[in-house]
Amino acid sequence: MVIYLPAQSESDAPLLDELTPREIVEQLDKYVIGQADAKRAVAIALRNRIRRQRLEPDMADEVMPKNILMIGPTGCGKTEIARRLARLANSPFLKVEASKFTEVGYVGRDVDSMIRDLVEIAIDMVREEKLDEVAERAERNAEERLLDLMAIQPEAGETPERARDKMRERLRAGKLDDRLVDIDVKERGPTFEIATNMGVEEMDVNLKDVIPQLFAGRSRKRRMRVAEAFEYLVQEEEQKLIDMDQVTRIAIDRVERNGIIFLDEVDKIAGREGGHGPDVSREGVQRDILPIVEGTTINTRYGFVRTDHILFVAAGAFHVSKPSDLIPELQGRFPIRVELRPLSEADFIRILKEPKNALVKQYQALLETEGIKLTFTDDAIEEVARMAAGVNKETENIGARRLHTIMEKVLEQISFDAPDLKKKTIRVDAAYVRTQLSEIVKDQDLSRYIL
């Protein structure tokens, strides 16, 4: 699973270099409830990166990142902490499940692919930043090209410049959006999916790049509306204005200096040689991951990438296995261990109310688009939290993820009827919550499948 994270959009977000570890924890507190030990560990790791970048180059090369191993049950906030940390740092971030490398039926994904995926994410990030920088210039250039395509006839006594300016004003006002123009559209070459046991980077000839070049340069006339043509020309101009070689250099540097890889389900590959079934395969995966975590050079289609200073955050529930089941070399590469505690009913109440992206706030915003003002009483939130904690205790404990299921069930009828409701103010209290969940909660077998 690849997760792309854009830069922070909050206008009041402080610069990362100015954040102390305490302030980093305060930023994480806006989205993640509890788990103070884990937040302190990642805050120190992030601050150490800033400190390292202020060192002399010779000393900076010697300072290795302190990788973190998070131990805790599912749904307690491990992934969210890593994800928010990466967003705060505006770092290339990749979440990958370690079990992907041990899938039954074949050897599994190439372990090096996690670095290649991280580079792709970084290139997308840098490219988006460059697009923002050239957007205004690209729109101006596209506007000029579009005006050139229109047969502008000056009126009697009117200069060509004045006629063009009048047409520009009409174009900007949207009065020409439905007019048709003919533009040259470049044909795209055929696309191919190549399945190999090795990465495309290891092939002598990169067919994915070579074949489309055979068709490059061909174009054809296409008639389209002015509004559509403008969008197409803006994209063309943006591609011309962006130096992809520079984007690649910046992206690789950002991966090497600031990349973060969240290695989830690491407990699934914990196992020593000599066991039965897939145990040997698990140890093989650990040994494949080891050099990447220790620091090596990976060949990607964009060039060589060093992994020495990428921060690795591993996580696992460790219900069956334990961290000591990992091979000693890999254990040594995760010197910081933090244990995340299971979430309580009180934590669920805070999760529903306090974070910026709290579930209650999300549902209120969603229904507000239908003109409905949705309010939750305190006892309703407490009832949802109580039921979530109860179902977690009686069935499988999936942590805060249980809140999503229960909230969806509670608001199912309101969400369905929302467009047709005459009454636009709805108040959800504890009695309503109990009514919506009564049948499911009564029937243990049913709740096991639905909640």
XYZ file of C-alpha atoms in Angstrom, residues 174-352:
179
model
C -15.705 32.864 -19.498
C -17.754 34.269 -22.387
C -15.828 32.166 -24.941
C -15.891 28.837 -23.053
C -18.297 27.149 -25.492
C -16.561 28.368 -28.651
C -14.766 25.658 -30.674
C -11.098 25.802 -31.652
C -8.737 23.396 -33.443
C -5.538 22.550 -31.579
C -2.673 20.142 -32.185
C -2.847 17.243 -29.756
C 0.164 14.993 -29.287
C -0.610 11.322 -29.634
C 0.327 9.090 -26.755
C 2.198 5.915 -27.539
C 0.836 2.549 -26.461
C 1.353 1.554 -22.844
C 2.710 -1.810 -21.772
C 2.707 -3.613 -18.445
C 5.838 -5.708 -18.032
C 5.789 -8.470 -15.431
C 9.204 -9.749 -14.412
C 10.774 -11.274 -11.306
C 13.167 -8.364 -11.223
C 12.507 -4.661 -11.331
C 12.360 -2.828 -14.637
C 15.516 -1.009 -13.484
C 17.513 -4.245 -13.820
C 16.583 -4.853 -17.445
C 19.219 -3.975 -20.043
C 16.644 -2.167 -22.174
C 13.813 -0.292 -20.462
C 10.965 -1.098 -22.851
C 8.519 1.046 -20.919
C 10.583 4.092 -21.885
C 11.779 3.024 -25.341
C 8.494 1.927 -26.966
C 6.561 5.185 -26.363
C 9.511 7.092 -27.878
C 8.866 5.330 -31.194
C 5.563 7.209 -31.392
C 6.777 10.523 -29.968
C 6.311 13.690 -31.990
C 3.144 12.609 -33.772
C 0.213 14.972 -33.412
C -3.227 15.448 -34.877
C -5.794 18.229 -35.077
C -8.599 18.029 -32.574
C -11.580 20.313 -32.203
C -12.582 21.122 -28.632
C -14.291 23.774 -26.565
C -12.196 26.767 -25.479
C -12.477 25.852 -21.785
C -11.207 22.322 -22.483
C -8.486 23.589 -24.825
C -7.249 26.021 -22.170
C -6.845 23.192 -19.636
C -4.964 21.076 -22.178
C -2.629 23.942 -23.123
C -1.942 24.760 -19.462
C -0.827 21.158 -18.905
C 1.413 21.321 -21.971
C 3.002 24.563 -20.780
C 3.539 23.167 -17.286
C 5.437 20.206 -18.746
C 7.634 22.578 -20.752
C 8.423 24.773 -17.740
C 9.352 21.946 -15.359
C 12.895 20.596 -15.486
C 12.374 16.897 -14.704
C 16.119 16.328 -14.257
C 16.102 18.909 -11.472
C 12.943 17.350 -9.996
C 14.660 13.945 -9.944
C 17.788 15.314 -8.247
C 15.771 17.089 -5.546
C 13.543 14.049 -5.011
C 16.452 11.624 -4.568
C 18.165 14.041 -2.175
C 14.929 14.375 -0.189
C 14.547 10.587 0.031
C 18.134 10.150 1.218
C 17.927 12.961 3.802
C 14.288 12.930 4.952
C 12.583 9.727 3.736
C 10.399 7.790 6.194
C 9.333 4.175 5.697
C 6.641 2.727 7.951
C 7.138 -1.032 8.000
C 3.869 -2.445 9.298
C 3.074 -6.011 10.402
C 6.720 -6.662 11.202
C 5.548 -9.251 13.746
C 4.351 -11.358 10.785
C 7.955 -11.883 9.661
C 9.280 -12.579 13.178
C 10.545 -16.149 13.256
C 13.801 -18.030 13.553
C 15.251 -20.731 11.325
C 14.325 -24.300 12.158
C 10.588 -23.785 12.478
C 7.861 -25.309 10.362
C 5.880 -23.849 7.470
C 6.863 -20.356 6.365
C 9.251 -19.681 9.282
C 12.396 -20.009 7.162
C 10.849 -17.690 4.578
C 10.220 -15.139 7.329
C 13.850 -15.173 8.379
C 14.824 -14.804 4.725
C 12.696 -11.686 4.455
C 14.316 -10.287 7.602
C 17.751 -10.861 6.099
C 16.655 -9.146 2.869
C 15.346 -6.139 4.786
C 18.458 -5.920 6.983
C 20.877 -4.315 4.467
C 18.292 -1.691 3.507
C 17.786 -0.726 7.156
C 21.532 -0.854 7.839
C 22.283 1.341 4.841
C 22.950 0.303 1.276
C 22.631 1.621 -2.274
C 19.565 0.699 -4.330
C 19.392 1.010 -8.103
C 16.217 2.755 -9.288
C 15.149 3.967 -12.722
C 16.114 7.492 -11.589
C 19.590 6.613 -10.334
C 21.237 5.168 -7.242
C 19.693 5.898 -3.838
C 21.477 5.510 -0.499
C 19.319 4.289 2.384
C 21.739 5.180 5.216
C 19.676 8.085 6.557
C 16.129 6.958 5.794
C 14.133 6.673 9.020
C 12.440 3.291 9.476
C 9.476 3.009 11.816
C 8.467 -0.635 12.291
C 5.251 -1.689 13.981
C 3.485 -4.840 14.999
C 0.967 -6.212 17.481
C 3.290 -9.085 18.543
C 0.367 -11.136 19.907
C 1.862 -14.482 18.852
C 5.516 -13.634 18.314
C 7.676 -11.206 20.287
C 10.380 -8.690 19.284
C 13.106 -11.098 20.444
C 11.957 -13.500 17.685
C 13.455 -11.122 15.121
C 17.003 -11.943 14.070
C 19.548 -10.189 16.373
C 20.978 -8.042 13.563
C 17.549 -6.593 12.769
C 16.732 -6.066 16.444
C 19.901 -4.002 16.747
C 18.766 -1.728 13.925
C 15.674 -0.660 15.889
C 17.227 0.694 19.087
C 14.143 2.646 20.185
C 11.294 0.464 21.446
C 7.956 1.957 22.467
C 4.909 0.096 23.673
C 1.500 1.523 22.847
C -1.251 0.717 25.315
C -4.753 -0.448 24.314
C -7.347 2.330 24.108
C -9.895 2.703 26.890
C -13.483 3.988 26.890
C -12.214 7.396 28.061
C -9.796 7.460 25.094
C -12.674 6.715 22.713
C -14.621 9.710 24.075
C -11.631 11.970 23.446
C -11.059 10.473 19.966
C -14.660 11.248 19.026
